[in-house]
mmCIF file of C-alpha atoms and ligand atoms in Angstrom:
data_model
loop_
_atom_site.group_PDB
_atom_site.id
_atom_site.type_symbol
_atom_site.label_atom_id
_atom_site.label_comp_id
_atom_site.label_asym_id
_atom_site.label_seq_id
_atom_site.Cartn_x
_atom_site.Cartn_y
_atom_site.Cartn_z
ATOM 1 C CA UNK A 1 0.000 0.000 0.000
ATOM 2 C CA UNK A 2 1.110 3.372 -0.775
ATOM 3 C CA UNK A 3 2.537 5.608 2.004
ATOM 4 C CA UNK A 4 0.095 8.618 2.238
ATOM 5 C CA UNK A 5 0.959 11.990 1.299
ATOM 6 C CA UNK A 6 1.311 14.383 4.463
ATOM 7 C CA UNK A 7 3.868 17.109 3.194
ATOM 8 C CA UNK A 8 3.407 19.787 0.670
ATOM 9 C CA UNK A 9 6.458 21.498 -0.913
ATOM 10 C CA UNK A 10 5.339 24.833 -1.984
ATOM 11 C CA UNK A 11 8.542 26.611 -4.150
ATOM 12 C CA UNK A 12 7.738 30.551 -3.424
ATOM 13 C CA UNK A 13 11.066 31.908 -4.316
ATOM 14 C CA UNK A 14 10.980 33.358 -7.342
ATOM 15 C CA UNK A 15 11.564 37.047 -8.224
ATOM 16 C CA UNK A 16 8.393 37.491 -10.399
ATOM 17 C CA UNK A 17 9.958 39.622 -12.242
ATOM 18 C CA UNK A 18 7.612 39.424 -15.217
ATOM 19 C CA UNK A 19 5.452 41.327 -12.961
ATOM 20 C CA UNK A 20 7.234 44.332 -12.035
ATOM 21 C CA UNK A 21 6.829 46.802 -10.962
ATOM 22 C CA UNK A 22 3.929 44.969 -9.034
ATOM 23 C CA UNK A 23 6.103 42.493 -7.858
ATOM 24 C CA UNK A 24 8.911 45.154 -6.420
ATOM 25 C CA UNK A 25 7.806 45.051 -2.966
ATOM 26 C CA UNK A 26 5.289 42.057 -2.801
ATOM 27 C CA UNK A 27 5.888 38.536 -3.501
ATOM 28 C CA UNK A 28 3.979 37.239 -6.795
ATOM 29 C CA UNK A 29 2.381 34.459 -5.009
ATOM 30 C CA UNK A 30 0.829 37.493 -2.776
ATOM 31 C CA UNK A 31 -1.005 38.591 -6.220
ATOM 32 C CA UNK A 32 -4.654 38.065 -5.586
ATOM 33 C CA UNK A 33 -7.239 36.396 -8.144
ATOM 34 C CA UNK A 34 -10.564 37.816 -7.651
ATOM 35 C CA UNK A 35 -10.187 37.839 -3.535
ATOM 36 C CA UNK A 36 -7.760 35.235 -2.643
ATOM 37 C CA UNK A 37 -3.628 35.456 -2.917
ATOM 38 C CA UNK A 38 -2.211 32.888 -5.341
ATOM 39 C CA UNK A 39 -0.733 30.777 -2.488
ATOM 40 C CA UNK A 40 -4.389 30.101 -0.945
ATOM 41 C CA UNK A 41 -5.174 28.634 -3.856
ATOM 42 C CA UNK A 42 -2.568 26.498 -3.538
ATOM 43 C CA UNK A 43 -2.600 25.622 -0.070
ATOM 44 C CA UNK A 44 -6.637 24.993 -0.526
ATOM 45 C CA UNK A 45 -6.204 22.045 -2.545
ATOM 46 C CA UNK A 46 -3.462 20.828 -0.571
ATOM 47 C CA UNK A 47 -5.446 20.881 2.213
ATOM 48 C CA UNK A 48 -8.365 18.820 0.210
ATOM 49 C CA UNK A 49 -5.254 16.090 -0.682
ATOM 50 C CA UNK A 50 -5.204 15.507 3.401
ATOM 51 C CA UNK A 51 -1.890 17.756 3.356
ATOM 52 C CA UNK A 52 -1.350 18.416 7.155
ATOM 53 C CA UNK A 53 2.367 19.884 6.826
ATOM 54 C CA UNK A 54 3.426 22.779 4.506
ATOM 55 C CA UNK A 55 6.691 23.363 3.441
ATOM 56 C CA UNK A 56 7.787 26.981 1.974
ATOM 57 C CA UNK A 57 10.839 26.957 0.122
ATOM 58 C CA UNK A 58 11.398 31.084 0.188
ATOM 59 C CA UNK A 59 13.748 33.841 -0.518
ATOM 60 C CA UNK A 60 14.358 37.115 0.957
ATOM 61 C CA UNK A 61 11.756 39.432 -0.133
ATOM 62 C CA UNK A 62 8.869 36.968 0.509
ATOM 63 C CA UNK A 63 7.843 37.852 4.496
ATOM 64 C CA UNK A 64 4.631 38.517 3.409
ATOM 65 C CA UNK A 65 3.892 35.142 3.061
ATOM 66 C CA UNK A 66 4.783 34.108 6.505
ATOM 67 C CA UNK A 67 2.767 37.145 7.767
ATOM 68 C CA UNK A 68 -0.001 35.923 5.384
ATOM 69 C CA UNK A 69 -0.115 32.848 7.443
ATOM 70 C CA UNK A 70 0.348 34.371 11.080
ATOM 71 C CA UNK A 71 -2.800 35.510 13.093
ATOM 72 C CA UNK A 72 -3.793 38.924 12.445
ATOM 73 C CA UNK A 73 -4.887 39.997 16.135
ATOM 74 C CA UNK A 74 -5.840 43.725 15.425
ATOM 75 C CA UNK A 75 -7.894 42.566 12.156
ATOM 76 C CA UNK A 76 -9.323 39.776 14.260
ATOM 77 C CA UNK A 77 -10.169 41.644 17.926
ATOM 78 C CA UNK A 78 -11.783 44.868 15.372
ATOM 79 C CA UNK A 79 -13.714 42.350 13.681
ATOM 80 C CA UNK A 80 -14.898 40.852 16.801
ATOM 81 C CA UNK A 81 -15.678 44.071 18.471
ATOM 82 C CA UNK A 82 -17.608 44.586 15.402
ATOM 83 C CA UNK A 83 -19.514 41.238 15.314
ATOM 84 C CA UNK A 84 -18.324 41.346 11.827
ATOM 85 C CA UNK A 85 -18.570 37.425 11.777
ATOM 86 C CA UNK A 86 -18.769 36.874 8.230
ATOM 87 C CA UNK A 87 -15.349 38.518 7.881
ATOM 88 C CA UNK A 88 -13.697 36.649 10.743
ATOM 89 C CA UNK A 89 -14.660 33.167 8.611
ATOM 90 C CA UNK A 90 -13.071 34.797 5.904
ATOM 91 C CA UNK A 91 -9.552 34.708 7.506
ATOM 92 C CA UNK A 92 -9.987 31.108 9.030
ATOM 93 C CA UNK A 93 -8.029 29.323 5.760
ATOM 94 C CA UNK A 94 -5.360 31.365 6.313
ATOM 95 C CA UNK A 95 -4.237 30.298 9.767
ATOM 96 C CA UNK A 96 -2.354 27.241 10.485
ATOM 97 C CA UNK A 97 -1.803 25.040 13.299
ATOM 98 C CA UNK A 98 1.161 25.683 15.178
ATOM 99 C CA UNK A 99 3.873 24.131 13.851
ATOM 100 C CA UNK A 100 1.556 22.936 10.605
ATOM 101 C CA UNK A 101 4.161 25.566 8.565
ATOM 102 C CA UNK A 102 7.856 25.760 8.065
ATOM 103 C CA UNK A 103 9.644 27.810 5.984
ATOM 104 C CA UNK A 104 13.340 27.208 4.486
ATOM 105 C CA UNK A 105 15.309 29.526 2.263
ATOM 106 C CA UNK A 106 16.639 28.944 -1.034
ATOM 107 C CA UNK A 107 19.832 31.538 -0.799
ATOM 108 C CA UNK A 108 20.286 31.418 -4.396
ATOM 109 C CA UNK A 109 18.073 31.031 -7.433
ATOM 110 C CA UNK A 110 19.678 27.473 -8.923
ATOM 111 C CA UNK A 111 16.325 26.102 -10.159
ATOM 112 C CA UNK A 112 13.346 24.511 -9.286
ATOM 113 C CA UNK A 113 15.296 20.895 -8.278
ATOM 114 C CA UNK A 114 17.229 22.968 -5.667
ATOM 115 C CA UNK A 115 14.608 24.862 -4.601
ATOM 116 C CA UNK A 116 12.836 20.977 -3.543
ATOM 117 C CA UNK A 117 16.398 19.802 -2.204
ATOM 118 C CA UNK A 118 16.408 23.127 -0.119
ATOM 119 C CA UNK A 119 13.552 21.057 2.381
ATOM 120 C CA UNK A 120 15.331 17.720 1.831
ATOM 121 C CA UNK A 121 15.633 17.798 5.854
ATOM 122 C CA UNK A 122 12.071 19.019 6.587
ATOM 123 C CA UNK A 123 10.527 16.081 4.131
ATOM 124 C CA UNK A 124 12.700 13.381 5.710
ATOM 125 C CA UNK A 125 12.100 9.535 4.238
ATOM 126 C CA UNK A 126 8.402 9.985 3.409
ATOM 127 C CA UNK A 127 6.368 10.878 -0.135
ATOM 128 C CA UNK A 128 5.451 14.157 -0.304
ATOM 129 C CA UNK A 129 3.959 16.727 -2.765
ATOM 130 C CA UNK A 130 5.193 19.763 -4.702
ATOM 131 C CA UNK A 131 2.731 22.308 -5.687
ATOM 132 C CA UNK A 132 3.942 25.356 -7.903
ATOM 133 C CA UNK A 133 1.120 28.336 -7.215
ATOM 134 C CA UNK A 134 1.834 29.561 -10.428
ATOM 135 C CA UNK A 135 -0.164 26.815 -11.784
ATOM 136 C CA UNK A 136 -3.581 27.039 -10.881
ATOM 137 C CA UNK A 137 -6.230 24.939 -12.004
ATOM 138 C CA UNK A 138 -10.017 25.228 -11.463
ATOM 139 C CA UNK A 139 -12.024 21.991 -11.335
ATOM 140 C CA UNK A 140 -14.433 20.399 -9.440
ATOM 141 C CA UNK A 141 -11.685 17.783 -7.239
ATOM 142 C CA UNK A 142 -8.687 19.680 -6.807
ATOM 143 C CA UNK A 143 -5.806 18.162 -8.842
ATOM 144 C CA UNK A 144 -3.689 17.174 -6.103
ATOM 145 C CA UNK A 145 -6.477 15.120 -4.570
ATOM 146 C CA UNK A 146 -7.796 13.606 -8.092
ATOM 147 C CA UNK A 147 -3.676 12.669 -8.094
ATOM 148 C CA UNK A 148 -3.553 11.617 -4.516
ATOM 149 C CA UNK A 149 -6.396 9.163 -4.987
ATOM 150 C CA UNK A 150 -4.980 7.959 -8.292
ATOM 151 C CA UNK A 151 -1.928 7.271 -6.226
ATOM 152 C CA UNK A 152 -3.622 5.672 -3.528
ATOM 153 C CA UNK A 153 -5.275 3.528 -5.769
ATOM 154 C CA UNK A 154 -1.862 2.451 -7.762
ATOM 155 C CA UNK A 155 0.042 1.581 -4.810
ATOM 156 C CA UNK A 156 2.751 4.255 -4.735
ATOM 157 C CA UNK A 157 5.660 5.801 -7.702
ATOM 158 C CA UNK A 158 6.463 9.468 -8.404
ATOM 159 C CA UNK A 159 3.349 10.779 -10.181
ATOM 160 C CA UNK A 160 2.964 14.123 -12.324
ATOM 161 C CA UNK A 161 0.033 16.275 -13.464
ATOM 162 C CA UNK A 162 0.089 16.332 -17.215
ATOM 163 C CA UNK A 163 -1.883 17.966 -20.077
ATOM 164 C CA UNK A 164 -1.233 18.450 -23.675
ATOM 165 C CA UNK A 165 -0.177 21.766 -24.903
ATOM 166 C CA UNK A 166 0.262 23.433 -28.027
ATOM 167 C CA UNK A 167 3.601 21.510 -29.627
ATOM 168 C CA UNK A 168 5.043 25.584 -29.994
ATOM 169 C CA UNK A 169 4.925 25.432 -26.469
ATOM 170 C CA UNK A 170 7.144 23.024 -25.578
ATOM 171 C CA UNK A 171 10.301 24.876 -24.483
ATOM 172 C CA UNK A 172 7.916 26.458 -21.637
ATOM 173 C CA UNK A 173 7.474 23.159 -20.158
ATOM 174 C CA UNK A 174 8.548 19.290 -18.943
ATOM 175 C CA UNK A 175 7.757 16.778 -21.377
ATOM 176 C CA UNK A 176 6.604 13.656 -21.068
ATOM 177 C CA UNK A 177 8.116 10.689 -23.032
ATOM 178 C CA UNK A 178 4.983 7.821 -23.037
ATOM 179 C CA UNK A 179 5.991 4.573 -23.599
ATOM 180 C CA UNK A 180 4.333 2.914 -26.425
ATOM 181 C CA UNK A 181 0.444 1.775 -25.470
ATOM 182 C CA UNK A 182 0.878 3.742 -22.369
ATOM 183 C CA UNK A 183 -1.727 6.314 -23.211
ATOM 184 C CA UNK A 184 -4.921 4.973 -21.975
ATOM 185 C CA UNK A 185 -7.319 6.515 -19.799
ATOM 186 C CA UNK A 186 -6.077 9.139 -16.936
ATOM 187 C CA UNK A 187 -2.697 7.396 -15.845
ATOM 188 C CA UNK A 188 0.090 8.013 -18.461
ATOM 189 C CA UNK A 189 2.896 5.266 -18.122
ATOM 190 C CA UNK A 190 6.583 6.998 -19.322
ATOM 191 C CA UNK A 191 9.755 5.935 -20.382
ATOM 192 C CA UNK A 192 11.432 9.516 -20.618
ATOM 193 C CA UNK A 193 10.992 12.829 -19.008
ATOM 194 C CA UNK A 194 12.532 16.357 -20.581
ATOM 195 C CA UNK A 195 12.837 19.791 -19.617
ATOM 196 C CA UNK A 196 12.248 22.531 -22.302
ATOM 197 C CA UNK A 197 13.071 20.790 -25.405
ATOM 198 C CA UNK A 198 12.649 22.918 -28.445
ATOM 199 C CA UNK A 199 9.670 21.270 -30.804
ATOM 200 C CA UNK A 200 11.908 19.722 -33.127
ATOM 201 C CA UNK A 201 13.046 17.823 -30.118
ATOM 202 C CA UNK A 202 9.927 16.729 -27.950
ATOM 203 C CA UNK A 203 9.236 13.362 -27.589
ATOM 204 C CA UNK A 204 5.542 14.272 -27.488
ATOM 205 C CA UNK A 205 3.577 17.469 -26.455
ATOM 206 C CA UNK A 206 1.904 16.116 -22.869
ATOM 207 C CA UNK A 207 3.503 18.303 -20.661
ATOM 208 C CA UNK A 208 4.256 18.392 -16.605
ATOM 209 C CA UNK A 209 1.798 20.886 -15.260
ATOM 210 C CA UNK A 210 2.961 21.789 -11.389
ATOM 211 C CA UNK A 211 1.966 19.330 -9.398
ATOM 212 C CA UNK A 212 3.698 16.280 -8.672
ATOM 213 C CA UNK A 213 4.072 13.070 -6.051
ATOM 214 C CA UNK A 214 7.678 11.991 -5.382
ATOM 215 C CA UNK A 215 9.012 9.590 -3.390
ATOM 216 C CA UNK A 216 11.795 10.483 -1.352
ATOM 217 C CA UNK A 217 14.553 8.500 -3.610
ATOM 218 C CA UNK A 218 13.790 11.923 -5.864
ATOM 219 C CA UNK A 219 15.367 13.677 -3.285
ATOM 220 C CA UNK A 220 18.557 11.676 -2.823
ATOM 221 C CA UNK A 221 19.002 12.090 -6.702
ATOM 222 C CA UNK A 222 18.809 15.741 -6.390
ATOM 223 C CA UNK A 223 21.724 15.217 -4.369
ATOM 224 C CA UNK A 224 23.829 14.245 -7.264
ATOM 225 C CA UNK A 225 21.771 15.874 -10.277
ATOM 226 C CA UNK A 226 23.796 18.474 -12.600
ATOM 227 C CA UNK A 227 22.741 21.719 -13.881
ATOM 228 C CA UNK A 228 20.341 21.117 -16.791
ATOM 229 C CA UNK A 229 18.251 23.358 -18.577
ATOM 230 C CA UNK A 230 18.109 27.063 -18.366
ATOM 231 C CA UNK A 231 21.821 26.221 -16.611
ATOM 232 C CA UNK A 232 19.626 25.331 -13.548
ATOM 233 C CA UNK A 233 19.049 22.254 -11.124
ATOM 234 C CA UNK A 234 16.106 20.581 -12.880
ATOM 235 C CA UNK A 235 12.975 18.709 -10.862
ATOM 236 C CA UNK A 236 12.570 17.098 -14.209
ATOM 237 C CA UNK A 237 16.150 15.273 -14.366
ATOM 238 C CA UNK A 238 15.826 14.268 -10.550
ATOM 239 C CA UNK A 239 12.134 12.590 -11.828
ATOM 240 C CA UNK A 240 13.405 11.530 -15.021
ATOM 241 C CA UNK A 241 16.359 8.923 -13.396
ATOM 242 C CA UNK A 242 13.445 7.545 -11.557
ATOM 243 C CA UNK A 243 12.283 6.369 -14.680
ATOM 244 C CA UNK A 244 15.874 5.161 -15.978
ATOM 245 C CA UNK A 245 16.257 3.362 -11.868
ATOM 246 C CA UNK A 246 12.907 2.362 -10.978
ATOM 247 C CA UNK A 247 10.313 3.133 -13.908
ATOM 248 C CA UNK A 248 8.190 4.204 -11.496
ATOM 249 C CA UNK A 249 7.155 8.017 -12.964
ATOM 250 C CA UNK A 250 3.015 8.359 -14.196
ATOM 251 C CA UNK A 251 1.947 11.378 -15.470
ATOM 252 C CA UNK A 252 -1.930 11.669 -14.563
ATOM 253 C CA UNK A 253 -4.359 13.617 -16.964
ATOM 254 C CA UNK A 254 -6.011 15.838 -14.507
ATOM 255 C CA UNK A 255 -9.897 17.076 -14.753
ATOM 256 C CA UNK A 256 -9.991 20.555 -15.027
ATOM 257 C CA UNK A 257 -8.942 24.075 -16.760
ATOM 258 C CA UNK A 258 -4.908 25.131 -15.634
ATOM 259 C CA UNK A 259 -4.346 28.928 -16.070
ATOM 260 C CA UNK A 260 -0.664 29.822 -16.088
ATOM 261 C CA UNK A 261 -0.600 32.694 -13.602
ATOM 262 C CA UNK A 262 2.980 33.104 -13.666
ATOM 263 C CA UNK A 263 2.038 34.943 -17.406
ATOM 264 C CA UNK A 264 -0.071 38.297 -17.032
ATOM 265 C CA UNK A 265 -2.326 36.806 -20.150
ATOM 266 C CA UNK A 266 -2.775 33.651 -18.022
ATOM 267 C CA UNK A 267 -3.779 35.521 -14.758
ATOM 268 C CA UNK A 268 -5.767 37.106 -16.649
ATOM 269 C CA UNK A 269 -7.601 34.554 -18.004
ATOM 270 C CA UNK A 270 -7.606 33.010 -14.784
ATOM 271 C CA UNK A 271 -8.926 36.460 -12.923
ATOM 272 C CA UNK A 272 -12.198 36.319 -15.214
ATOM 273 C CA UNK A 273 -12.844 32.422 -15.010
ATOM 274 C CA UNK A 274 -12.366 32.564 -11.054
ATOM 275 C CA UNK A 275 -14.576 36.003 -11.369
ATOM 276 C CA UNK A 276 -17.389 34.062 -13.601
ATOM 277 C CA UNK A 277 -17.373 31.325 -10.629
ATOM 278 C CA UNK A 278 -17.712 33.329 -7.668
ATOM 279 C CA UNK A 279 -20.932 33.054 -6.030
ATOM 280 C CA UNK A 280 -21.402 37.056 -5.075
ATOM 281 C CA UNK A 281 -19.879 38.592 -8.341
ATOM 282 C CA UNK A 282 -20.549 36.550 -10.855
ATOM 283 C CA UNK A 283 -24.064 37.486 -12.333
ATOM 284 C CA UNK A 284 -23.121 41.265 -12.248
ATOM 285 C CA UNK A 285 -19.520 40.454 -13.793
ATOM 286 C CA UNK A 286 -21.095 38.333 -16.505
ATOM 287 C CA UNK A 287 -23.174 40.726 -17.330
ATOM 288 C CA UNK A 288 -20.616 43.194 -17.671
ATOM 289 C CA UNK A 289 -18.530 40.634 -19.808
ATOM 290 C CA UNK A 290 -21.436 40.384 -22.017
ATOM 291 C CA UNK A 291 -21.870 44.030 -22.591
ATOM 292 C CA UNK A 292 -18.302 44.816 -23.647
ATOM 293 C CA UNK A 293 -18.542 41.889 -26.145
ATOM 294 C CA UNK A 294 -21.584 43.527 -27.945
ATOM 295 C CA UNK A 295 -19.819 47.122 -27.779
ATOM 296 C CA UNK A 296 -17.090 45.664 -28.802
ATOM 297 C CA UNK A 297 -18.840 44.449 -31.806
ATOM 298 C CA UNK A 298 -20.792 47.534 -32.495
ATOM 299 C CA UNK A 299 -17.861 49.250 -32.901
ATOM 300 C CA UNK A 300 -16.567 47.177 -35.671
HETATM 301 C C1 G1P B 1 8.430 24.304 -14.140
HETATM 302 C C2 G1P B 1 9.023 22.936 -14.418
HETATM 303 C C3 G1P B 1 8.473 22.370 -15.714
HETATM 304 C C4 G1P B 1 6.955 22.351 -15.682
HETATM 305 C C5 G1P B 1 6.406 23.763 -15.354
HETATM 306 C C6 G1P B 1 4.914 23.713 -15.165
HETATM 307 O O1 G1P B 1 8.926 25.207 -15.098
HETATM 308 O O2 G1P B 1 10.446 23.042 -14.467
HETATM 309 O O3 G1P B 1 8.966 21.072 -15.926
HETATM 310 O O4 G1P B 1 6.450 21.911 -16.915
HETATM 311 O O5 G1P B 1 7.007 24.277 -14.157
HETATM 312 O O6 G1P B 1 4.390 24.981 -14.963
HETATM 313 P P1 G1P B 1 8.838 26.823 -14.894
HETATM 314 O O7 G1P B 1 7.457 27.219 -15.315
HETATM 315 O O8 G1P B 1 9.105 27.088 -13.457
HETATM 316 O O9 G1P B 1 9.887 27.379 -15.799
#
């Protein structure tokens, strides 16, 4: 039986530099879609996989985040005075149990693979999760928990989210290598793993979208792993000699619509889909969508 999934990697320590000047004084993941930051998005469906400890891999710059997560005692004791009640249930996802957090810096930016080896110590011998917030994905089940059960159910292995993109795309992304009659239904069995490969050179055009299982041997290879891609320590590499060692890497076809947030067209896209869903904005925002479109129209 598989081991179950208790920690949550959550890499938040990026520059975000293609959102300056927003992102001179407050961390991207602090960027809010419709009400909520881009980390509670993330930490959300981590919570709905059973995650119970969550692992910040941070860089200076990014103490917003931990004060994200604190208590807020002036907010909370003016709400209460208030009997603003509504409001105070507002702020409940955001606090953690003691000790439910940890944060560990990455002191320089060597790639996502370091960024994971950075809480080699806080993960210990146990599977654990990586979520990127960047990648956010609307859908009914969260991802991680459609993943976790799909896990569950296969007894164990390093498992990552996947979904075809546009073959232009693939120097954005990791790319799967399926083994032959290993495309059937939502579990992808692969033979090869690759990060950024120009089109020419992609083995196919399923990419790794940023979520992922990984047993703990991933880890230990990180140890070792060279600078890849980009010059940087790849995820993807540490994943990939899984496959070479153990062939023990899935990718899982996930249910549900990914918005890249870490592009401003894909937080965009993301800010009027999340908009369209919310229960308190979303007849008068549709409506407003729906006039645009026709002046829009009009006016060609
Ligand atoms: C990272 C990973 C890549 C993955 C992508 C998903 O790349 O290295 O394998 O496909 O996330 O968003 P990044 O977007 O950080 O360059």
């Amino acid at each position: 039986m598989a081991r179950k999934v208790r920690k949550a990697v959550f890499p938040v320590a990026g520059l975000g530099t293609r959102f300056l000047p927003a992102t001179k004084s407050i961390p991207k993941e602090i960027l809010t879609l419709v009400d909520r930051p881009l980390i509670q998005y993330a930490i959300d469906e981590a919570r709905e996989a059973g995650i119970t400890e969550f692992i910040f891999v941070t860089s200076r710059g990014k103490s917003a985040l931990e004060d994200y997560f604190d208590r807020a005692p002036e907010i909370e004791k003016a709400l209460t005075d208030k009997n603003k009640l509504d409001l105070l249930e507002r702020l409940k996802p955001t606090n953690m149990d003691s000790g439910a957090i940890a944060y560990v810096r990455q002191h320089e930016a060597l790639g996502l693979g370091h960024a994971v080896w950075c809480a080699r110590r806080l993960i210990g011998n146990e599977p654990f999760a990586v979520l990127l917030p960047d990648d956010v994905i609307q859908s009914n089940v969260g991802c991680l928990k459609q993943m976790v059960d799909a896990y569950e159910e296969s007894g164990g292995g390093n498992m990552v989210a996947a979904m075809e993109v546009s073959p232009d795309k693939t120097s954005a992304y990791g790319i799967l290598d399926v083994k032959d009659g290993g495309d059937s239904g939502n579990v992808v069995n692969v033979k090869g793993m690759v990060e950024k490969p120009a089109t020419e050179d992609a083995p196919s055009n399923l990419a790794v979208i940023g979520r992922y299982i990984l047993t703990p041997q991933v880890l230990r290879n990180l140890n070792k792993i060279k600078r890849g891609a980009g010059g940087e320590i790849q995820l993807t590499d540490a994943i990939a000699e899984e496959i070479t060692e153990n062939d023990n890497v899935t990718g899982f076809r996930f249910a549900g619509q990914r918005y890249d947030c870490g592009s401003k067209a894909g937080f965009l896209q993301a800010t009027v889909a999340f908009g369209l869903q919310h229960p308190d904005l979303r007849d008068e925002f549709e409506g407003y969508l729906n006039e645009l479109v026709a002046l829009r129209h009009a006016a060609q």
